[in-house]
XYZ file of N, CA and C in Angstrom:
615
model
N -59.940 -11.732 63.442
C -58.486 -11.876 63.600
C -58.029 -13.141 62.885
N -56.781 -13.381 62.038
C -56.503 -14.264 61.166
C -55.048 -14.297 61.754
N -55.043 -15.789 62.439
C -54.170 -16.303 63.062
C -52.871 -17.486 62.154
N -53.807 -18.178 61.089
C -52.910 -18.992 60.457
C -53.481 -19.166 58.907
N -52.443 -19.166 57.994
C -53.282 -19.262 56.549
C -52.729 -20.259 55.881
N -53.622 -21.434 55.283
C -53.309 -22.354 54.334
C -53.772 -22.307 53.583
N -53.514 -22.611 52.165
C -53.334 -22.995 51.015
C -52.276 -22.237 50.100
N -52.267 -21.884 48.749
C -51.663 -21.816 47.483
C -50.731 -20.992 47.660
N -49.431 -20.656 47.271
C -48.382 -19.441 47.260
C -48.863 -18.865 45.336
N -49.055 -17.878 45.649
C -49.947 -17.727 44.355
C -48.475 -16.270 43.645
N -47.784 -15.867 44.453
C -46.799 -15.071 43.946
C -45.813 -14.581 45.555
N -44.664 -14.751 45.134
C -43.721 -14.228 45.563
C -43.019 -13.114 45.740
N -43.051 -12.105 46.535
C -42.432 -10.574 46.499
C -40.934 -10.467 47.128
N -40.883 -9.458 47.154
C -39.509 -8.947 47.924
C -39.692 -9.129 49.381
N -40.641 -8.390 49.377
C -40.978 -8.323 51.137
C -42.499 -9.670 51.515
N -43.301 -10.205 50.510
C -44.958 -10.307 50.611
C -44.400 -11.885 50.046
N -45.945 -12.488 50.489
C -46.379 -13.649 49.676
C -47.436 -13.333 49.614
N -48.299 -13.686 48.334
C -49.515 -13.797 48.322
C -49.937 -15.094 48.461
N -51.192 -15.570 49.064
C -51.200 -17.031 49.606
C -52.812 -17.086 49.158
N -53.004 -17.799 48.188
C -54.645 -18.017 47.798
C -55.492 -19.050 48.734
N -56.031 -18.770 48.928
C -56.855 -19.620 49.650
C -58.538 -19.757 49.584
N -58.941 -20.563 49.355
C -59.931 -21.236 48.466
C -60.479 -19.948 47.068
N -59.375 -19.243 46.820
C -59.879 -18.225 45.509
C -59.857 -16.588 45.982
N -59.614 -16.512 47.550
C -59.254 -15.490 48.548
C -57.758 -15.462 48.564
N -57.449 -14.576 48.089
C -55.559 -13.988 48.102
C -55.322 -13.130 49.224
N -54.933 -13.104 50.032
C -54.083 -12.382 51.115
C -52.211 -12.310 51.526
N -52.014 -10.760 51.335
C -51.008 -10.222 51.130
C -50.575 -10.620 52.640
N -49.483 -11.461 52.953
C -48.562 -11.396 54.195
C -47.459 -11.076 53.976
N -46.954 -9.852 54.826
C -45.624 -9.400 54.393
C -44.810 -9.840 55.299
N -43.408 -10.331 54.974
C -42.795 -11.897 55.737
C -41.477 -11.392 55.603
N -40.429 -11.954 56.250
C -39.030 -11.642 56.701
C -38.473 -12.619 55.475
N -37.422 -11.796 55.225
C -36.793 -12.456 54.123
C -36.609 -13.810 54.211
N -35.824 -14.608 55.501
C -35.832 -16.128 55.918
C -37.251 -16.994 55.678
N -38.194 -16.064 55.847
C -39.446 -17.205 55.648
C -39.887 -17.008 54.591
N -39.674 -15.740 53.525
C -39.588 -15.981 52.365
C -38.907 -17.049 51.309
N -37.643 -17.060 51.911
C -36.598 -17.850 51.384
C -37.196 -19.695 51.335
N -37.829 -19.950 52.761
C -38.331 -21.061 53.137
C -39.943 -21.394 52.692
N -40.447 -20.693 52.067
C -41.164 -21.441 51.372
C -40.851 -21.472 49.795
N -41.978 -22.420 49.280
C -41.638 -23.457 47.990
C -42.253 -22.229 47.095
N -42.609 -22.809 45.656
C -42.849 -22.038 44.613
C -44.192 -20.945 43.911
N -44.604 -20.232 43.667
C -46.102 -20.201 43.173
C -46.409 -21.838 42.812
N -47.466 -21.952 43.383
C -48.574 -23.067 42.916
C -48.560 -24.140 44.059
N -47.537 -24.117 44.665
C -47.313 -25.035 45.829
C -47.913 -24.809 47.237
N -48.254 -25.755 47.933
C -49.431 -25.227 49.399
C -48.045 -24.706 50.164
N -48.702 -23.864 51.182
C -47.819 -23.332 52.429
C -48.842 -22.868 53.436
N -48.042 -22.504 54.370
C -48.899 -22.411 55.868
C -48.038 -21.296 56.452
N -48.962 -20.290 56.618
C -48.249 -19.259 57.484
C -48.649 -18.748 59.144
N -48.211 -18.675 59.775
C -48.567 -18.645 61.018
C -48.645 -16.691 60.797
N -50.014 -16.322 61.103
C -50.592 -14.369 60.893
C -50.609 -14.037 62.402
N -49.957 -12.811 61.646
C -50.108 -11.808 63.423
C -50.822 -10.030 62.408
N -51.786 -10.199 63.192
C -52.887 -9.106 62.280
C -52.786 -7.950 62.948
N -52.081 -7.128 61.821
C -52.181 -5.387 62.607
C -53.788 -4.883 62.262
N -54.053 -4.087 62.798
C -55.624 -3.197 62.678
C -54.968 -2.193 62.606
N -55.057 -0.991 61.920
C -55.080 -0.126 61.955
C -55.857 0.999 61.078
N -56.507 2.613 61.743
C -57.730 3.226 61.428
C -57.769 2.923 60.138
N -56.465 3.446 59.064
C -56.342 3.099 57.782
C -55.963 1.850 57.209
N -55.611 1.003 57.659
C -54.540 0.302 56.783
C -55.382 -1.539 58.219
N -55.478 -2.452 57.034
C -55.131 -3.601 58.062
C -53.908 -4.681 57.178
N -52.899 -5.004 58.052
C -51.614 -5.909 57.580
C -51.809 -6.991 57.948
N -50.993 -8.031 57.458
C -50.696 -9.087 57.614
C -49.688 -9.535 57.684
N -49.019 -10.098 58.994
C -47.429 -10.355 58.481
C -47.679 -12.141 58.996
N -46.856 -12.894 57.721
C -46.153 -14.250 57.946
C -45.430 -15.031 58.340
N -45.558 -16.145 59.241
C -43.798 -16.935 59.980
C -44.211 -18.038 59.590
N -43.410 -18.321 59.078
C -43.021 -20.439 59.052
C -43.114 -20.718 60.447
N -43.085 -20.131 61.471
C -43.104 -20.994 62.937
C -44.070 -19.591 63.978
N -44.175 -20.538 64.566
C -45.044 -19.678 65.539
C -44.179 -19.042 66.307
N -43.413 -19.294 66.719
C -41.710 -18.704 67.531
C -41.087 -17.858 67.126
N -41.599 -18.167 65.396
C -40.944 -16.748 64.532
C -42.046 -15.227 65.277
N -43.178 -15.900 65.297
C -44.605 -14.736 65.018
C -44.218 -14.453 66.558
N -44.084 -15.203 67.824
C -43.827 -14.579 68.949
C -42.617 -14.182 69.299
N -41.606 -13.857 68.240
C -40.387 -12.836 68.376
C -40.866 -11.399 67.967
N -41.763 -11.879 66.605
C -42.013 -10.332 66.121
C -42.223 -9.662 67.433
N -43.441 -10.235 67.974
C -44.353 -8.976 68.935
C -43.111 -8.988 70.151
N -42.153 -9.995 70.653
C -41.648 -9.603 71.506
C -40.721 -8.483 70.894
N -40.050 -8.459 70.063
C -38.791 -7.542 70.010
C -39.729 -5.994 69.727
N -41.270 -5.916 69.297
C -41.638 -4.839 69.245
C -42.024 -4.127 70.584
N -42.307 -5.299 71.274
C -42.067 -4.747 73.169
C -41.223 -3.316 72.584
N -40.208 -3.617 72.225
C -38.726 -2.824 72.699
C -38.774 -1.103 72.210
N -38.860 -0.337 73.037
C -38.947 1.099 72.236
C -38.069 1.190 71.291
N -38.800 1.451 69.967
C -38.046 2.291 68.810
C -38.037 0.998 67.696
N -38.242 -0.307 68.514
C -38.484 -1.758 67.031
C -39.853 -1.389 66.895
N -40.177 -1.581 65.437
C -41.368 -1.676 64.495
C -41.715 -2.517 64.000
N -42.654 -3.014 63.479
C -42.735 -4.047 62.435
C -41.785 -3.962 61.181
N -41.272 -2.844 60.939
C -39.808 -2.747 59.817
C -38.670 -3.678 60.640
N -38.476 -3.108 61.654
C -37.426 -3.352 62.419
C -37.189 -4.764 62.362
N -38.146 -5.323 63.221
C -37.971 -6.699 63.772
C -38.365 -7.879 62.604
N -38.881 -7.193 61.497
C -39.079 -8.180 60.070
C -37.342 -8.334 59.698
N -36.643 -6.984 60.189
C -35.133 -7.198 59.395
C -34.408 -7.834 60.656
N -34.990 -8.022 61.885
C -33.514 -8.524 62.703
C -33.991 -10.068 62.413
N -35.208 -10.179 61.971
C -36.585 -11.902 61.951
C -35.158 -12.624 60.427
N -34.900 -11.191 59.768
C -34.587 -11.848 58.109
C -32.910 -12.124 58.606
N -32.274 -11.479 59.454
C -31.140 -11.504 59.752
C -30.329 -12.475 60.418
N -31.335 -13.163 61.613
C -30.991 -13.846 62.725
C -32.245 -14.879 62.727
N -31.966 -16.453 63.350
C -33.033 -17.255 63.318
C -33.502 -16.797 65.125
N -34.440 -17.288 65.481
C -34.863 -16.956 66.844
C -33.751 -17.094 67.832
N -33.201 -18.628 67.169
C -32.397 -18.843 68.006
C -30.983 -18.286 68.553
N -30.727 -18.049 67.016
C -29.271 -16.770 67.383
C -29.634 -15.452 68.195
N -31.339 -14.933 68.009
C -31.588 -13.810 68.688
C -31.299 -14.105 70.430
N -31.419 -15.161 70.685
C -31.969 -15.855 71.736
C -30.262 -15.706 72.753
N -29.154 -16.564 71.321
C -27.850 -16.227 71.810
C -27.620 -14.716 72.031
N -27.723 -13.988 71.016
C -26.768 -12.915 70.849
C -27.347 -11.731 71.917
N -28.739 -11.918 72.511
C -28.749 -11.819 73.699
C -28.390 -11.638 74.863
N -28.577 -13.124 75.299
C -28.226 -13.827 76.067
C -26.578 -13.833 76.446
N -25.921 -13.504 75.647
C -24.479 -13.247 75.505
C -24.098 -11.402 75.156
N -25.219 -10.976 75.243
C -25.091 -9.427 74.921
C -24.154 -8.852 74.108
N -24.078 -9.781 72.763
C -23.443 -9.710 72.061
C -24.783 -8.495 70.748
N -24.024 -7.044 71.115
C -24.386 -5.894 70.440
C -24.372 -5.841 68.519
N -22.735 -6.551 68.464
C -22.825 -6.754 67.073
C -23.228 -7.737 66.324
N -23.860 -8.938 67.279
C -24.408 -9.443 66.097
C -25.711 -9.141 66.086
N -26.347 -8.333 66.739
C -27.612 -7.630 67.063
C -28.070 -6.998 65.983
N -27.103 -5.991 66.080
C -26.760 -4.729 65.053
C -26.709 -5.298 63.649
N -26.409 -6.258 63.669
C -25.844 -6.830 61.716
C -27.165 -6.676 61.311
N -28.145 -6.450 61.606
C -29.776 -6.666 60.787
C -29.752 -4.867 60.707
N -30.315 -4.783 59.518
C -30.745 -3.032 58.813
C -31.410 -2.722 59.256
N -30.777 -0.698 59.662
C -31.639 -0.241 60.630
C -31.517 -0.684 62.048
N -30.559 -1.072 62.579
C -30.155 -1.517 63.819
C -29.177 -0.729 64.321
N -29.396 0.525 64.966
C -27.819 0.935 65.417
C -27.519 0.196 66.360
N -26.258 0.599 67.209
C -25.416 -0.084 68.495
C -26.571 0.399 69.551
N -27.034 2.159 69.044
C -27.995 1.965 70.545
C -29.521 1.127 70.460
N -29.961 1.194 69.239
C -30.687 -0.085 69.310
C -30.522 -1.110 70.138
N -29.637 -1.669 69.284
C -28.976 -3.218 69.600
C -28.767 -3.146 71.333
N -28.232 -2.515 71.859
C -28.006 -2.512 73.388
C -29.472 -2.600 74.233
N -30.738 -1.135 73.507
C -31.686 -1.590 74.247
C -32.535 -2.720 73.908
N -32.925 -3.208 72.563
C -33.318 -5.031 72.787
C -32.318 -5.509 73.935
N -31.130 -5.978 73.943
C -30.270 -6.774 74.571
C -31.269 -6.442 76.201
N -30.856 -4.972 76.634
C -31.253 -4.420 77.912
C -32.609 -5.131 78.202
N -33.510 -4.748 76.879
C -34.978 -4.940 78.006
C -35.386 -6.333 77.645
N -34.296 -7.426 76.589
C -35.114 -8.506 76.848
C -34.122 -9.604 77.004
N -33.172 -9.287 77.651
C -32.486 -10.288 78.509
C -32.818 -11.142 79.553
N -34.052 -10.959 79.944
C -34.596 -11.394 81.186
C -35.814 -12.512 80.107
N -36.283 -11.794 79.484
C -37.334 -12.705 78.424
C -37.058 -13.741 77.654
N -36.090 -12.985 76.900
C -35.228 -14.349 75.796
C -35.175 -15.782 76.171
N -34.839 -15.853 77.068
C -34.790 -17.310 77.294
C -35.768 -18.082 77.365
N -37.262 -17.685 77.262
C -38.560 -18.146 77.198
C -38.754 -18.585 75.963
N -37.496 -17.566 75.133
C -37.836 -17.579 73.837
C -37.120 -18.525 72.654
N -36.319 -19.372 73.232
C -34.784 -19.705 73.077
C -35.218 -20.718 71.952
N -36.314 -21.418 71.983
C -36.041 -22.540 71.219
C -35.230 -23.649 71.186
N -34.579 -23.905 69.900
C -33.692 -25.472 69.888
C -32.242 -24.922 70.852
N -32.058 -23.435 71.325
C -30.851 -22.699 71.689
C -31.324 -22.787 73.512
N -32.926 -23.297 73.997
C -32.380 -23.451 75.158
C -31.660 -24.119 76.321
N -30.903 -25.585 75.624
C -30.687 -26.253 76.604
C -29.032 -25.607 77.305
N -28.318 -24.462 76.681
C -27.713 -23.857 77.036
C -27.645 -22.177 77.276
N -28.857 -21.827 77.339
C -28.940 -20.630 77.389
C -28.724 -19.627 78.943
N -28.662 -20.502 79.678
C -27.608 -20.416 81.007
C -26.941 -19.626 81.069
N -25.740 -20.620 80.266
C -23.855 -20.538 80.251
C -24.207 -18.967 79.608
N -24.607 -18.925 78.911
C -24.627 -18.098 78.009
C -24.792 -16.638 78.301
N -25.773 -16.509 79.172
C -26.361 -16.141 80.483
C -25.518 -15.428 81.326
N -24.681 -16.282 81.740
C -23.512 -15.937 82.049
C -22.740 -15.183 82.248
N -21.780 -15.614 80.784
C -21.253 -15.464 80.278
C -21.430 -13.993 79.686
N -22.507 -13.526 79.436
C -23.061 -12.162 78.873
C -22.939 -11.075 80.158
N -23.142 -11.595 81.269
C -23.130 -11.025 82.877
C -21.869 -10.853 83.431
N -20.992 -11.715 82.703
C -19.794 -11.770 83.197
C -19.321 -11.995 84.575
N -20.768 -13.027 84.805
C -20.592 -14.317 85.829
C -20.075 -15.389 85.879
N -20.091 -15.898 84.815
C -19.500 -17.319 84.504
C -18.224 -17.823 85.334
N -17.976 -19.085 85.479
C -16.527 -19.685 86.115
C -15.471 -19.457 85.178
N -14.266 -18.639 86.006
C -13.297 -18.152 85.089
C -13.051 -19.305 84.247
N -12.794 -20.315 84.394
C -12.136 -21.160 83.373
C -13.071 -20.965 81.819
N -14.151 -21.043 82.318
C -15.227 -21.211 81.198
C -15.164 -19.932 80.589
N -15.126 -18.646 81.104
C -14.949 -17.865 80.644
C -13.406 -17.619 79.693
N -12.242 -17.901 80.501
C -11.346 -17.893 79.663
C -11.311 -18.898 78.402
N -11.744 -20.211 78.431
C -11.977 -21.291 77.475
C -12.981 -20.419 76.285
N -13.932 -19.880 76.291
C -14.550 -18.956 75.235
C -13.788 -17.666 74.646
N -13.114 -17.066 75.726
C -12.486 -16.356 75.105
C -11.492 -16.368 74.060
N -10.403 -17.771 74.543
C -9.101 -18.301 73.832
C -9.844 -18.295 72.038
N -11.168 -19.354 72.128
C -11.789 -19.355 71.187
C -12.254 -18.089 70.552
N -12.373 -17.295 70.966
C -13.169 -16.195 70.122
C -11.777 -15.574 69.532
N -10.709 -15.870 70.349
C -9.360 -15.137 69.939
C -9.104 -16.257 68.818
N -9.365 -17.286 68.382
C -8.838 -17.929 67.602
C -9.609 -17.290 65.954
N -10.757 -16.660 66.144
C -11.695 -16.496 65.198
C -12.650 -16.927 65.066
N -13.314 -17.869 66.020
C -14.467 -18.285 65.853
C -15.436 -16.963 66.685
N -16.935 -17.353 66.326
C -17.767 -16.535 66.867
C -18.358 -16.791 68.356
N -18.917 -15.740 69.274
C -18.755 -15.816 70.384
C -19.568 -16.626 70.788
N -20.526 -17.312 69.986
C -21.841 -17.897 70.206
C -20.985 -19.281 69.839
N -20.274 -19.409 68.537
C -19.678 -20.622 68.072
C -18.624 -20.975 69.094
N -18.121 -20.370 69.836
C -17.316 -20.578 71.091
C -18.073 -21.136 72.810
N -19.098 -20.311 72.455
C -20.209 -20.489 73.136
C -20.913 -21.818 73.818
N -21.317 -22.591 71.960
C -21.768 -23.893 72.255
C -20.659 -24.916 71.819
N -19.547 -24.505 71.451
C -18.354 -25.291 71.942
C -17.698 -25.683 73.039
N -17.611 -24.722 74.366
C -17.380 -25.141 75.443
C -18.576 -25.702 76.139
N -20.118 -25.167 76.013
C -21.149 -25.685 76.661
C -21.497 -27.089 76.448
N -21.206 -27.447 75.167
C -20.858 -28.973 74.905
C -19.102 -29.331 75.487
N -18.961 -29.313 75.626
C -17.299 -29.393 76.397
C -17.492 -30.154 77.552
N -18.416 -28.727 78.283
C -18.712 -29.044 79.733
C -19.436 -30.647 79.915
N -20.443 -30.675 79.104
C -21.365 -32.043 79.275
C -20.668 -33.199 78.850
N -19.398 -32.829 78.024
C -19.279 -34.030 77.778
C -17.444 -34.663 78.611
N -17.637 -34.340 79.770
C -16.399 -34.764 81.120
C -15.740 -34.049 81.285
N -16.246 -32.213 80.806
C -15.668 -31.128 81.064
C -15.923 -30.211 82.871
N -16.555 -30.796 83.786
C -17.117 -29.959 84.496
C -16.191 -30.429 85.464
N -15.627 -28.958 86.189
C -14.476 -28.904 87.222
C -13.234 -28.749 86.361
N -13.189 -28.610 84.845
C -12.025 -28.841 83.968
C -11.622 -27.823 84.167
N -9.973 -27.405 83.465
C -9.337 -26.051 83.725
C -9.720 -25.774 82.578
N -9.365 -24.081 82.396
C -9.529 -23.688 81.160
C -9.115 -24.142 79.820
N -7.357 -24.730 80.382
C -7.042 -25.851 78.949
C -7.562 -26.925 78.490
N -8.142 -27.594 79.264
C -8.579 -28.798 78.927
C -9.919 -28.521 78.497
N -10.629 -27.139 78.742
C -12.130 -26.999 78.171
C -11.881 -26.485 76.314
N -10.751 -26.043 76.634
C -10.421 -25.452 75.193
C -9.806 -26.636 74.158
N -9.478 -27.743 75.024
C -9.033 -29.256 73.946
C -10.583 -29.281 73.434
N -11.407 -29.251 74.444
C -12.355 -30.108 73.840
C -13.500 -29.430 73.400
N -13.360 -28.075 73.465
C -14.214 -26.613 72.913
C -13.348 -26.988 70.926
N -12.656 -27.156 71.257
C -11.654 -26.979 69.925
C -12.664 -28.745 68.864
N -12.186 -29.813 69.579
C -12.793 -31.076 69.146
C -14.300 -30.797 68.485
N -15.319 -29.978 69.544
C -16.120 -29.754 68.923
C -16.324 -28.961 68.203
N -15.791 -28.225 67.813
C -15.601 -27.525 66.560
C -15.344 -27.888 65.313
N -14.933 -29.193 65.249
C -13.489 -30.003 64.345
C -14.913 -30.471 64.271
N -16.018 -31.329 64.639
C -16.701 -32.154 63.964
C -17.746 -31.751 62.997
């Protein structure tokens, strides 16, 4: 089993890197984002491998982060994601937006990755709403509100303060960690207007 690979980027694909290593080339086929994030043929890189076996065929797929490699296998939990699947929601969304759009059961930004219908998108949301947040990354110190907010639990104010915002055009996640920073910063017990002065401020910076 081949867990992590260093050395050479020896060629660049659409979907693949080839990664030489001491004169040994191995094909990892990688999400467009961690394609994007590594450097040139000839330059070292490090890929974190999650190794399929199979009777015919053995794969290799690549993450710049290990968080990337434990989304793959979680979102393949999900009936009907594949390794196609979850390479395009991996190229679409960073963990962490998966983590929001979640967490906020937000369907369309689920869906924006190829090959994602709405009923897709609903059952990830369904069966790993309870998980995600394990999964959250630099997105968990608010993944709560968010939480929430997706449950349509949240304290009305907070809830209306995201909404005003999402009505303004921002996104529900960008509304999201605008009021959740709001709150921390002498927003808690605030009314909905005064979360939306300062949902708005942080936005402005």
């Amino acid at each position: 089993m081949i867990g992590k690979l260093k050395g050479t980027i020896d060629e660049i694909g659409d979907d693949y890197a080839l990664i030489d290593v001491h004169g040994v080339c191995y094909v990892a086929f990688c999400s467009a984002r961690t394609l994007s994030r590594l450097s040139s043929p000839g330059e070292a890189a490090v890929l974190f491998i999650e190794t399929y076996v199979r009777e015919d065929q053995l794969k290799l797929f690549g993450f710049v982060t290990a968080l990337e490699r434990e989304w793959f296998n979680l979102l393949q939990s999900v009936q009907g994601v594949g390794a196609k699947v979850a390479l395009a929601l991996l190229s679409t969304l960073t963990p962490s937006e998966l983590a929001n759009a979640i967490a906020l059961q937000d369907k369309t930004a689920v869906s924006r990755a190829p090959g994602v219908g709405p009923k897709v998108a609903v059952r990830i949301i369904t069966e790993l709403k309870n998980k995600a947040p394990a999964f959250a990354g630099e997105a968990a110190a608010n993944i709560g509100l968010k939480q929430e907010l997706g449950e349509g639990v949240a304290p009305a104010p907070v809830a209306d303060a995201v909404s005003a915002l999402t009505n303004l055009g921002y996104s529900r996640e960008q509304a999201a960690n605008a009021i959740s920073a709001a709150l921390k910063n002498g927003g808690e017990g605030a009314d909905s207007a005064k979360l939306i002065r300062l949902g708005l401020k942080e936005l402005s910076r």
